[in-house]
Coordinates of C-alpha atoms in Angstrom, one line a residue:
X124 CA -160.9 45.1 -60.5
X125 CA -159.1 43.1 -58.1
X126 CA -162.3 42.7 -56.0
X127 CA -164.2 41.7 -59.1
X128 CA -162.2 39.4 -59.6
X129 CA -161.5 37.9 -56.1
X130 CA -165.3 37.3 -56.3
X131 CA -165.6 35.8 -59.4
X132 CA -162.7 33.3 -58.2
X133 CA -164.9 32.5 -54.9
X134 CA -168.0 32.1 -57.0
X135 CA -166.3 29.6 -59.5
X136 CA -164.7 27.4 -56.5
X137 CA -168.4 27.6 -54.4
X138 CA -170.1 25.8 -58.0
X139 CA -167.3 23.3 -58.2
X140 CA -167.7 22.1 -54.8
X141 CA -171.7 22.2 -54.6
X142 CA -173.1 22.4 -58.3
X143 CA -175.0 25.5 -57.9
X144 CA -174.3 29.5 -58.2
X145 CA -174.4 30.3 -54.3
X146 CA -177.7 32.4 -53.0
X147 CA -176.2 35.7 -51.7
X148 CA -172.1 36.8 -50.9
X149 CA -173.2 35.7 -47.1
X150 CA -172.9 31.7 -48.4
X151 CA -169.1 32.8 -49.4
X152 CA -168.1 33.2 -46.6
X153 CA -167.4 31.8 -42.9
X154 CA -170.1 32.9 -40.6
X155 CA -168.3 35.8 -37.7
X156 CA -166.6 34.8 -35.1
X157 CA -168.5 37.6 -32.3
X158 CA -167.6 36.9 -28.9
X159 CA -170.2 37.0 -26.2
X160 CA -169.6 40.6 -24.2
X161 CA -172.1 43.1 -22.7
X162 CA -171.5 46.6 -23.5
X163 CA -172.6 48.8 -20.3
X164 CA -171.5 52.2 -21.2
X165 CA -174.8 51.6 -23.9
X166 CA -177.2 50.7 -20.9
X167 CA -179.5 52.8 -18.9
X168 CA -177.6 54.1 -15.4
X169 CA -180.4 52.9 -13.8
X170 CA -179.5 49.5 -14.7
X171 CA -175.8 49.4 -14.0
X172 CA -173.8 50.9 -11.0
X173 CA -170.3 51.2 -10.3
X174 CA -168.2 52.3 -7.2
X175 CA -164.6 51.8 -6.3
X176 CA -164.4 50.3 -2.6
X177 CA -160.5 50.4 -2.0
X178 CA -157.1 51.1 -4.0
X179 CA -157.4 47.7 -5.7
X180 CA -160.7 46.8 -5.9
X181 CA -164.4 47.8 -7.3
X182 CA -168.2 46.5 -7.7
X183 CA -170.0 46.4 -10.1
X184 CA -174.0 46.4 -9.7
X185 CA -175.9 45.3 -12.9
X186 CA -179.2 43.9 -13.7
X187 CA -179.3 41.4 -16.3
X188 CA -181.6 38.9 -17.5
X189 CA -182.5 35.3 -16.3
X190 CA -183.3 34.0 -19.5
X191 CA -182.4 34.3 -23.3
X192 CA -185.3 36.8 -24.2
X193 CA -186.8 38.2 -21.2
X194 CA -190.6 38.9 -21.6
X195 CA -190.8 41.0 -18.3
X196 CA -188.7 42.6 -15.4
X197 CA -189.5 39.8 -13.4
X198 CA -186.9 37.8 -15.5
X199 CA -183.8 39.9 -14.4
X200 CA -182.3 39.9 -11.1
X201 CA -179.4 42.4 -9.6
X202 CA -175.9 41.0 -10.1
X203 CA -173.4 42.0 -8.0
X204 CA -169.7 41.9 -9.6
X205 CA -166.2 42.4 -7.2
X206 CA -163.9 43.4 -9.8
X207 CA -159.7 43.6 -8.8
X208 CA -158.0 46.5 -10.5
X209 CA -154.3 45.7 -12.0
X210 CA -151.7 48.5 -10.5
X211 CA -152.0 50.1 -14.4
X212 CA -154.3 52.2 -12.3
X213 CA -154.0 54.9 -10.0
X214 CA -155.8 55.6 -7.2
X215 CA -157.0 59.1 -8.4
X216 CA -158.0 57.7 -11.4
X217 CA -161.8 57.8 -12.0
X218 CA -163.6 54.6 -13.7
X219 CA -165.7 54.8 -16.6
X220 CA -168.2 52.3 -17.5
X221 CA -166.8 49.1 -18.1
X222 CA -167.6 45.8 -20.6
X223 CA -168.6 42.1 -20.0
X224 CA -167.0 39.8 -21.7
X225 CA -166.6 35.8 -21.3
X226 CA -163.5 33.7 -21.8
X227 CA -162.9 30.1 -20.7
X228 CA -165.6 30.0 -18.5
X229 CA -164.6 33.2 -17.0
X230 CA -166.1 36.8 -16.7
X231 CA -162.9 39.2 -18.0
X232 CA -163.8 43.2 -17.1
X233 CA -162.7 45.9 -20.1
X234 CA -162.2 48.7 -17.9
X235 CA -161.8 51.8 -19.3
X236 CA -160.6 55.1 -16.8
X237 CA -159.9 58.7 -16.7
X238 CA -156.1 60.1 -15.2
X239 CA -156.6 63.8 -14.0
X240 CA -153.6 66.1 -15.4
X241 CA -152.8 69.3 -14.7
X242 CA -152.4 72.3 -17.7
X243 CA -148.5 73.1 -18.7
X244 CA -147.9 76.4 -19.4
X245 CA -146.7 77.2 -22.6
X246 CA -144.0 80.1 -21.5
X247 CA -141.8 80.6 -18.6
X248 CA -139.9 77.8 -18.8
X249 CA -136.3 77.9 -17.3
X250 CA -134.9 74.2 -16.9
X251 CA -135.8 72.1 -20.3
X252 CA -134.4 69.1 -22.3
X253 CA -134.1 68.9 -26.2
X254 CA -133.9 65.9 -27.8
X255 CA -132.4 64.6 -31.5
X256 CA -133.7 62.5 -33.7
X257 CA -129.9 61.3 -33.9
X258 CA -127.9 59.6 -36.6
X259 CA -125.8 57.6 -34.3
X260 CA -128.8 56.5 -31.9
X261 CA -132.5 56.7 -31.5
X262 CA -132.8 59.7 -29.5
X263 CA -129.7 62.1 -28.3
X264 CA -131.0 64.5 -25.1
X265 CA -129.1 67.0 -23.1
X266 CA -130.6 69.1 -20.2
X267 CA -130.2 72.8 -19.4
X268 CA -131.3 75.7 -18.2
X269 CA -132.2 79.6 -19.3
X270 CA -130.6 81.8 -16.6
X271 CA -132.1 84.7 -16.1
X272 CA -129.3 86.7 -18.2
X273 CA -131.0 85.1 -21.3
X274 CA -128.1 82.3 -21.3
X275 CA -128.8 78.8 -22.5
X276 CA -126.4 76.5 -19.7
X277 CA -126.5 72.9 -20.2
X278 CA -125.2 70.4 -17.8
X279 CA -122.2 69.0 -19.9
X280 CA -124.0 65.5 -20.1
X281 CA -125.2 63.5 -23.3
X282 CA -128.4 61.3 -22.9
X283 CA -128.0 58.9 -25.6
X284 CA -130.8 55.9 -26.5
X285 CA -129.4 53.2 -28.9
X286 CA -131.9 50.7 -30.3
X287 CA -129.2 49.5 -33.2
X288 CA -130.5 45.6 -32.0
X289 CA -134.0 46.5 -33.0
X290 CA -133.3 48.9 -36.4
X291 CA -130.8 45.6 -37.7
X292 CA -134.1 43.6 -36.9
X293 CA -136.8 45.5 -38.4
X294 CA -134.3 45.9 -41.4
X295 CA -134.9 42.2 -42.1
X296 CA -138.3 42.3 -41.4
X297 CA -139.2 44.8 -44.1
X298 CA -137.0 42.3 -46.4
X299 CA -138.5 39.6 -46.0
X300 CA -142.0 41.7 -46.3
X301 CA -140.7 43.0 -49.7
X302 CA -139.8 39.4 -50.6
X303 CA -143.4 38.1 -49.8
X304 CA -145.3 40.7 -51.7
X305 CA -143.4 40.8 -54.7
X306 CA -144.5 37.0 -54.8
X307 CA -148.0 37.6 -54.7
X308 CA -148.0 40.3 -56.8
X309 CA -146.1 37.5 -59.2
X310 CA -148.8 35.3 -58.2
X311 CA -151.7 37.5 -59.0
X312 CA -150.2 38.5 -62.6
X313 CA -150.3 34.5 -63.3
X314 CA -153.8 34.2 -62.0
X315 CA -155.1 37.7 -64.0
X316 CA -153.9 35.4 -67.6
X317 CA -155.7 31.9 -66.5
X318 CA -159.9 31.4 -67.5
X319 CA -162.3 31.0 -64.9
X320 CA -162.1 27.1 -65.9
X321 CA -159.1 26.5 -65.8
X322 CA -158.3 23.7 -62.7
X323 CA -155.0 24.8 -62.4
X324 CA -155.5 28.3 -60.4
X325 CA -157.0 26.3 -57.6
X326 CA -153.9 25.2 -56.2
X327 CA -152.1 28.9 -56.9
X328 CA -154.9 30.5 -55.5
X329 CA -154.2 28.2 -52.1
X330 CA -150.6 29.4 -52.9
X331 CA -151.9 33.3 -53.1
X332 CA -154.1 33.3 -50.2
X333 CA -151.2 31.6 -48.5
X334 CA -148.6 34.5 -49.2
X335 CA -151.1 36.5 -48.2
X336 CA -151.8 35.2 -44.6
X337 CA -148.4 35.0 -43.9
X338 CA -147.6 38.5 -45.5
X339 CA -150.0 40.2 -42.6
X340 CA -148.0 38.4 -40.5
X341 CA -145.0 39.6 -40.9
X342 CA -146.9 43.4 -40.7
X343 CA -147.7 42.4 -37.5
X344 CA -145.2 41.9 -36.4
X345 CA -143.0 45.0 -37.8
X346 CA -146.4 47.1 -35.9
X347 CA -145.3 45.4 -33.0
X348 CA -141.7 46.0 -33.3
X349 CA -142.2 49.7 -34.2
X350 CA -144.5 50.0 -30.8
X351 CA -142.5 48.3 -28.1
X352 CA -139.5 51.0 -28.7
X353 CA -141.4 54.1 -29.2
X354 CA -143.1 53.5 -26.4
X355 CA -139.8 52.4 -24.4
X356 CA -137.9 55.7 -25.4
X357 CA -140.7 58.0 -24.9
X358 CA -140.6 56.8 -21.1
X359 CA -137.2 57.0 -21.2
X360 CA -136.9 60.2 -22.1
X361 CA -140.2 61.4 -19.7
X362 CA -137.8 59.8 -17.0
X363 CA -134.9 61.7 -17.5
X364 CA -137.3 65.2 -17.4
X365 CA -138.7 64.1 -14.1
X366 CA -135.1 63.3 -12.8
X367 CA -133.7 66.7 -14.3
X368 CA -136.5 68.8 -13.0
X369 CA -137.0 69.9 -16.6
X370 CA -140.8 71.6 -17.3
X371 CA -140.7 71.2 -21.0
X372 CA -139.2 68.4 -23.5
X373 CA -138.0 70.1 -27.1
X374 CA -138.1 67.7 -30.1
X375 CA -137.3 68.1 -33.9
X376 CA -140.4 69.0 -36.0
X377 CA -140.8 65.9 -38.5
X378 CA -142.5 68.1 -40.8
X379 CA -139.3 70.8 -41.1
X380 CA -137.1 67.2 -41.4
X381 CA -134.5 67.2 -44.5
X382 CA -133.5 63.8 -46.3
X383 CA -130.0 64.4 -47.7
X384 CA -127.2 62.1 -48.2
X385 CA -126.7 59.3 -45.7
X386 CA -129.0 60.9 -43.3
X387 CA -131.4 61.1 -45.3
X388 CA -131.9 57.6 -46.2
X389 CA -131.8 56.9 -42.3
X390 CA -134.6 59.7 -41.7
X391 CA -137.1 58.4 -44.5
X392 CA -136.5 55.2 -43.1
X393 CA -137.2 55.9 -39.5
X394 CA -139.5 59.0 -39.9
X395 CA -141.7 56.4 -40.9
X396 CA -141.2 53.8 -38.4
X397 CA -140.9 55.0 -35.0
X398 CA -140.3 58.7 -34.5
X399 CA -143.9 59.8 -34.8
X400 CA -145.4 57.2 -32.6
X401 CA -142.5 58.5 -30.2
X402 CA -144.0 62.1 -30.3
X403 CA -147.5 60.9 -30.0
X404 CA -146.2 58.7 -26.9
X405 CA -144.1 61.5 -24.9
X406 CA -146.8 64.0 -25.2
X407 CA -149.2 61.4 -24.0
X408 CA -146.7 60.7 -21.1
X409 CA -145.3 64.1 -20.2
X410 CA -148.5 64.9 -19.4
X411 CA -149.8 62.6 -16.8
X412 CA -146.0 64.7 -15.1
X413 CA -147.4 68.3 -16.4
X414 CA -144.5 68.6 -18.3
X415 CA -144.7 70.7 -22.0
X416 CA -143.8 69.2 -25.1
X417 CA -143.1 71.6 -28.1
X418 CA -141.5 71.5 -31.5
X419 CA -138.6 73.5 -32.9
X420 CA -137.8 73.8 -37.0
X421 CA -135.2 71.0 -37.5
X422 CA -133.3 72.9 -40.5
X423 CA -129.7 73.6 -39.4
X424 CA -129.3 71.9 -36.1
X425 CA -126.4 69.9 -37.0
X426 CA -124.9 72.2 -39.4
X427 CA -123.8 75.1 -37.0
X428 CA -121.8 75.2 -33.4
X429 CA -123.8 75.0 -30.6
X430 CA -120.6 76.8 -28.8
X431 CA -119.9 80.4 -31.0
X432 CA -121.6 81.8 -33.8
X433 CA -125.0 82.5 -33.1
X434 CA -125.8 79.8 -36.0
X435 CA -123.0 81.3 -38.5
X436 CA -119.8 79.4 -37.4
X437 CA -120.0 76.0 -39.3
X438 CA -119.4 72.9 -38.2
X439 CA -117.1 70.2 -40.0
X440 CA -118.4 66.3 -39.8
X441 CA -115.7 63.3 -39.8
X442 CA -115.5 59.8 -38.9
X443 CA -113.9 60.5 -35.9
X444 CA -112.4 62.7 -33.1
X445 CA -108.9 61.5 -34.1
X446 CA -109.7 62.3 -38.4
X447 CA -110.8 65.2 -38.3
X448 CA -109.1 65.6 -41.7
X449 CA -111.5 63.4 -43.5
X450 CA -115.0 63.7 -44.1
X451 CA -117.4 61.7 -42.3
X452 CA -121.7 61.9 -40.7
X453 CA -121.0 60.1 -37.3
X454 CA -118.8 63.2 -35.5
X455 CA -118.9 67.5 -35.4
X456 CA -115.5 69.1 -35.1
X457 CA -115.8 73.4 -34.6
X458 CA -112.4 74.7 -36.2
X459 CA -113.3 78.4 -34.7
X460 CA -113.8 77.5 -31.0
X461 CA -112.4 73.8 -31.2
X462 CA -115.4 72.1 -30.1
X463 CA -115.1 68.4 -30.8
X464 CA -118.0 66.0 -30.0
X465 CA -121.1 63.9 -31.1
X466 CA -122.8 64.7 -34.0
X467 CA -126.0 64.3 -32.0
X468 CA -124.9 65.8 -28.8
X469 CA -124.2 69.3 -30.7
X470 CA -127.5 69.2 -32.5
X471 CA -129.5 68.5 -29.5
X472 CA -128.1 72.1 -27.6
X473 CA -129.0 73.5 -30.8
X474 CA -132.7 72.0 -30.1
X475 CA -132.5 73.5 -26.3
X476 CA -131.2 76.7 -27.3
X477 CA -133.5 76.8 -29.9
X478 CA -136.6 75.8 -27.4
X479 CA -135.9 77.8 -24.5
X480 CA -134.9 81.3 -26.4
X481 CA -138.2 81.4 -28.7
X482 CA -140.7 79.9 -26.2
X483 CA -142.1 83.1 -26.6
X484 CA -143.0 82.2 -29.9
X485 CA -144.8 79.0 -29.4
X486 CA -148.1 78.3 -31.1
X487 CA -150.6 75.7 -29.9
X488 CA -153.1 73.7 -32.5
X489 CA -156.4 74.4 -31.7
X490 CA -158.1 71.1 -32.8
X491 CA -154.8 68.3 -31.5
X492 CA -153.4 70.6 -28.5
X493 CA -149.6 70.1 -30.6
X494 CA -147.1 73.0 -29.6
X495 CA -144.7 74.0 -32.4
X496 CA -142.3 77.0 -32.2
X497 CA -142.0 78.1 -35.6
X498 CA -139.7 80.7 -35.3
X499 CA -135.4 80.2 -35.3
X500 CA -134.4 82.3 -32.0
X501 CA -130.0 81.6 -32.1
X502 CA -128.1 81.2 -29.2
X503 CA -125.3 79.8 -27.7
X504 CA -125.3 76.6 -25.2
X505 CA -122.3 77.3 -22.1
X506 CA -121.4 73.8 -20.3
X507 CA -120.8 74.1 -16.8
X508 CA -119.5 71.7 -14.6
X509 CA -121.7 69.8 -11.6
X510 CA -120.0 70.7 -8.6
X511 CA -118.7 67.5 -6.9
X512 CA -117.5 67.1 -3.4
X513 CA -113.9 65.3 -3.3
X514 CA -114.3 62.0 -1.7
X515 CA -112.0 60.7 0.9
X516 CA -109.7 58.9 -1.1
X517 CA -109.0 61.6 -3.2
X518 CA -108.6 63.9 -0.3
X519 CA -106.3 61.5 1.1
X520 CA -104.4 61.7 -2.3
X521 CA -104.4 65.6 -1.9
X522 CA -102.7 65.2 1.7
X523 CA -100.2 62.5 1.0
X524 CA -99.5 63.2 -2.4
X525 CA -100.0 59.8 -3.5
X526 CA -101.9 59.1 -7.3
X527 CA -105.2 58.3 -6.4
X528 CA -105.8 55.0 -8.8
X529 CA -102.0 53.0 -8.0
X530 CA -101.4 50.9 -11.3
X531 CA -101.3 47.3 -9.8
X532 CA -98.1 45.7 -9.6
X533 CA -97.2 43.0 -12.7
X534 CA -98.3 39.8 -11.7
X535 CA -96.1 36.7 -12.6
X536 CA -97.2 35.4 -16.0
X537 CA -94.2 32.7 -15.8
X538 CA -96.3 28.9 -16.8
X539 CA -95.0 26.7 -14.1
X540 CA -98.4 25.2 -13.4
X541 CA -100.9 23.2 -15.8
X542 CA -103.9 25.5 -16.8
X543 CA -107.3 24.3 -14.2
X544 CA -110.3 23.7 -16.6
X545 CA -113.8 24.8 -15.2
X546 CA -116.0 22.1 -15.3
X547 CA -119.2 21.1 -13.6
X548 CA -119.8 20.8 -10.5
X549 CA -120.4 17.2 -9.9
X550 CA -119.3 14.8 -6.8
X551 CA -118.4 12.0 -8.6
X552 CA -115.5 14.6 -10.3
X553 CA -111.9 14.4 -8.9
X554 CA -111.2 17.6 -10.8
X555 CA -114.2 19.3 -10.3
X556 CA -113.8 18.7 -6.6
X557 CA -110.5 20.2 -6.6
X558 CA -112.0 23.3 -8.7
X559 CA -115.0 23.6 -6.3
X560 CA -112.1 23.9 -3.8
X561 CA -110.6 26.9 -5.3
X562 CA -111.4 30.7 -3.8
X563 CA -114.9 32.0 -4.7
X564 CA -113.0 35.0 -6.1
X565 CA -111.6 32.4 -8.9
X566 CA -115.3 31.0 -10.0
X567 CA -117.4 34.3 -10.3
X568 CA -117.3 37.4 -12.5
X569 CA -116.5 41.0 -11.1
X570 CA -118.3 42.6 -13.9
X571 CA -121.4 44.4 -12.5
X572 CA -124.1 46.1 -14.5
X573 CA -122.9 49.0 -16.0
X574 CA -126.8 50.4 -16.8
X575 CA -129.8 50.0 -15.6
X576 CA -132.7 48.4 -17.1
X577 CA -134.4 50.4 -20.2
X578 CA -136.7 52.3 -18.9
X579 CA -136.5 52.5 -15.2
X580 CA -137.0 50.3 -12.9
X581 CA -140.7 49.8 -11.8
X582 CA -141.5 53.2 -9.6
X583 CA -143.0 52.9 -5.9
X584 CA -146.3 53.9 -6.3
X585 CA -148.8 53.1 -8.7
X586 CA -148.3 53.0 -12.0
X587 CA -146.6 50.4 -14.5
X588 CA -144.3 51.0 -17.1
X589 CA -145.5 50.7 -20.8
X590 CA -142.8 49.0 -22.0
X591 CA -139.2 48.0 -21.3
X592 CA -138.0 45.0 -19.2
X593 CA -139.1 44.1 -15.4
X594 CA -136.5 44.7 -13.0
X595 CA -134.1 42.3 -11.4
X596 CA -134.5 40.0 -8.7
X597 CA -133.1 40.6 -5.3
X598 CA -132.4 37.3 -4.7
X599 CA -130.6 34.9 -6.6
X600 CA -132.0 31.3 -7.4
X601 CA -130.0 28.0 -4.7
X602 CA -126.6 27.6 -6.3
X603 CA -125.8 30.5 -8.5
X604 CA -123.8 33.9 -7.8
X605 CA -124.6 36.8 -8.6
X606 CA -128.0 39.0 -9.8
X607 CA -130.7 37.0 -11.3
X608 CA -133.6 37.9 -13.1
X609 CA -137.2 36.7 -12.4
X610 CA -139.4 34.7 -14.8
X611 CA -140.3 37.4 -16.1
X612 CA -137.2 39.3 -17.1
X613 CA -138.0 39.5 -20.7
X614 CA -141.4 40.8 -22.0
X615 CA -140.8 40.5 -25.2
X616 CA -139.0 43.7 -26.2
X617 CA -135.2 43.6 -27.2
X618 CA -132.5 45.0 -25.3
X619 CA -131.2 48.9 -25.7
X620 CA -128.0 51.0 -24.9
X621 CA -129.5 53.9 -23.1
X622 CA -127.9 56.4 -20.3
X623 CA -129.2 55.5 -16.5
X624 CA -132.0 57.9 -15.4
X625 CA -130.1 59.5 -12.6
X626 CA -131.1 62.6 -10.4
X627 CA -128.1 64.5 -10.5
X628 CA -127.1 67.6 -8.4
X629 CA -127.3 70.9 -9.2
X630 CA -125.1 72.6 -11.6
X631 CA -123.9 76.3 -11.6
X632 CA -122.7 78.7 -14.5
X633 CA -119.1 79.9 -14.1
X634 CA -115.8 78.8 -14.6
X635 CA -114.5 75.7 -12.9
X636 CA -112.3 75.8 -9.7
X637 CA -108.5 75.4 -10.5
X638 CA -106.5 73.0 -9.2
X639 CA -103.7 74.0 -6.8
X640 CA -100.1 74.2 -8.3
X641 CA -98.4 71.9 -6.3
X642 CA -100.3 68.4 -7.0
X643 CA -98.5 65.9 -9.1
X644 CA -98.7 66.1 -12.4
X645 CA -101.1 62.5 -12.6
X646 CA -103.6 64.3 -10.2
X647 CA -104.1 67.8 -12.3

């Protein structure tokens, strides 16, 4: 009906403007927009040759026509083509058969290639990472390993990814794209009750194709939105696998997903959004690295202690570590074995233990290549301390039996001088001049970075990051202290709260090493 009547509306406004019913739909209508391109992969490989001649660079050999509508093959001449490749692609990379295409003047190259990967096994995994679709943040990981006792050990370490900035963001988006087509829906009711004649639904049909150009819009750019950070924190999370060492990534099966309560309004919210184009994307990524990605059943991960039980001894949510009393989503508190912690954190050792005890039982789709371990295999995660050299400051604490961070002394706070203003630094400025004179200690910050960018920085070799912001520069710009970014320090994408993707050192099962009896009490 609608498209009935969408026609009948275009029909009506073509005999007002030329007198006459229009010949076919084609008069309706703008002519296409096509843009002038030459599809090679469609030609014969006689006609078209391709050959990469360094890391950077190809040719291109193709033989094209002189004229518009060549009568012979005396009218087409060879064409040889020098085409530079972007560091997207790697050297071992092989190039498919590319397309032609001109814009401003210029000859642009759509160059399609193939990355060879190697096959990750299935089984016989022994140092993973499980992630959770958490409640606090994005995505919740922790890393561990399966010793060969059949004993899940993880590292003691919680890998959060926060995109808060961008949920509060799309949150208005989808708003405002409620907003927009509730009015055209209102618009199209009022246009449904008007004739055909009527002159007044010209100017709310304007109004209704209006909402609706600006309505895709707005779609756009809530597609765009949902992209940039599933594509962020699927590299993200590759990133910390490659720096853990870890041969397999364990995620929360969207299908097994339960919407109850609080969380449940946050998973049907972002189940929809982002969380399967984050699958999609760290199965695509993990295996360029040959590392496996599987599924575990998602029923019960935050409901029992990762610590005792065996998946009976329940876990009790609160606010907070310090009301425990109350009842809350954001925090897990174990009364049997006192575990207090993240919500997230205990769920994702559930996902580990979970992974890395029923590999066994993984099954692999035959037509998409998806792993999914249907099967609930309970176990316990241990955490186990990295053990850490002690440096020489806190060996020299040790020796002289000194506390190894001195409270500074109390500085006087007594007001017995007028408070110095910081203004611009200008020579024509008494004050200023008497400012600029001060220590450089009293003009610039101490606070350094305390994260890198999300995801890492931008690796040595080849290869470019799909998403995320472009590291800083080394250099700062003539007159200002400090790191400065390039001009291209934003690409777009919004900032994230995400732990550093750090190689850390190994980690070994067992308790930790106490602390002699005779230290002060500020040092045990």
């Amino acid at each position: 009906m609608a498209q009935i009547r969408n026609r009948t509306r275009q029909i009506a406004a073509y005999l007002v403007e030329h007198g006459a019913l229009p010949a076919d739909l084609t008069d309706l209508e703008q002519p296409p927009n096509v843009a002038a391109q030459i599809v090679l992969a469609a030609a014969d490989r006689q006609l078209v040759a391709l050959e990469r001649t360094g890391d950077h660079s190809a040719r291109l050999r193709v033989r094209l026509p002189l004229v518009e509508a060549p009568a012979s093959g005396r009218e087409c001449a060879w064409h040889v083509l020098d085409v530079a490749l972007p560091p997207t692609v790697p050297r071992a990379a092989t190039l498919c058969m590319l397309t032609l295409r001109v814009r401003n003047g210029r000859v642009r190259v759509d160059l399609p290639f193939q990355t060879p990967i190697g096959f990750a096994p299935a089984t016989g995994h022994a140092t993973g990472m499980g992630f959770d679709w958490g409640l606090n943040t994005l995505l919740t990981g922790v890393t561990g390993r399966l010793t060969d006792g059949g004993r899940v050990i993880s590292d003691g370490r919680p890998l959060t990814y926060d995109a808060t900035a961008i949920s509060a963001k799309l949150h208005r988006l989808q708003a405002e794209r409620e907003h927009l087509a509730a009015r055209q829906r209102h618009q199209d009711k009022l246009l449904s009750g008007m004739a055909v004649t009527d002159p007044r639904p010209l100017e709310l049909m304007r109004a209704y194709e209006s909402t609706g150009v600006e309505h895709d819009r707005l779609c756009a750019r809530i597609r765009n939105l949902n992209h940039a950070p599933a594509w962020s924190a699927a590299r993200w999370a590759v990133d910390q696998a490659i720096a853990a060492a870890a041969t397999v990534i364990y995620l929360e099966d969207l299908a097994t997903l339960e919407a109850r309560g609080r969380r449940g309004r946050a998973n049907a919210r972002l189940s929809g959004q982002v969380r399967g184009q984050i699958i999609e994307a760290i199965r695509h990524l993990a295996a360029k690295h040959t590392i496996a990605v599987a599924t575990v059943p998602a029923r019960g991960t935050s409901k029992y202690c990762p610590r005792c039980g065996n998946g009976t001894s329940l876990l009790r949510h609160c606010p907070a570590p310090d009301r425990l009393t109350e009842r809350g989503w954001a925090w897990a508190y174990c009364p049997a074995c006192g575990l207090s912690c993240d919500r997230d954190w205990a769920a994702a050792e559930r996902i580990l233990a979970r992974g890395l005890l029923g590999q066994n039982a993984t099954r692999t789709h035959r037509a998409t290549g998806a792993r999914t371990i249907g099967k609930v295999v309970e176990g316990n995660v241990a955490r186990a301390r990295r053990t850490r050299k002690p440096t020489r400051a806190a060996r020299r604490a040790r020796r002289t039996r000194t506390d190894l961070h001195p409270r500074p002394e109390a500085r006087d706070r007594s007001k017995n001088r007028p408070t110095l203003k910081r203004l611009a630094r200008t020579t024509n400025n008494p004050v200023s001049n008497t400012v600029n004179n001060l220590s450089d200690d009293a003009m610039t910050s101490s606070r350094v970075p305390d994260r890198r960018t999300v995801p890492a920085p931008f690796p040595p070799g080849n290869g470019q990051r799909p998403a995320g912001q472009a590291p800083q520069a080394t250099h700062p710009p003539a007159g200002r202290t400090g790191l400065a970014r390039d001009s291209q320090h934003r690409t777009g994408f919004h900032r994230v709260a995400a732990t550093p993707v750090l190689s850390l050192g190994e980690y070994r099962d067992g308790p930790t090493r106490p602390r002699p009896p005779d230290l002060p009490e500020m040092l045990r």
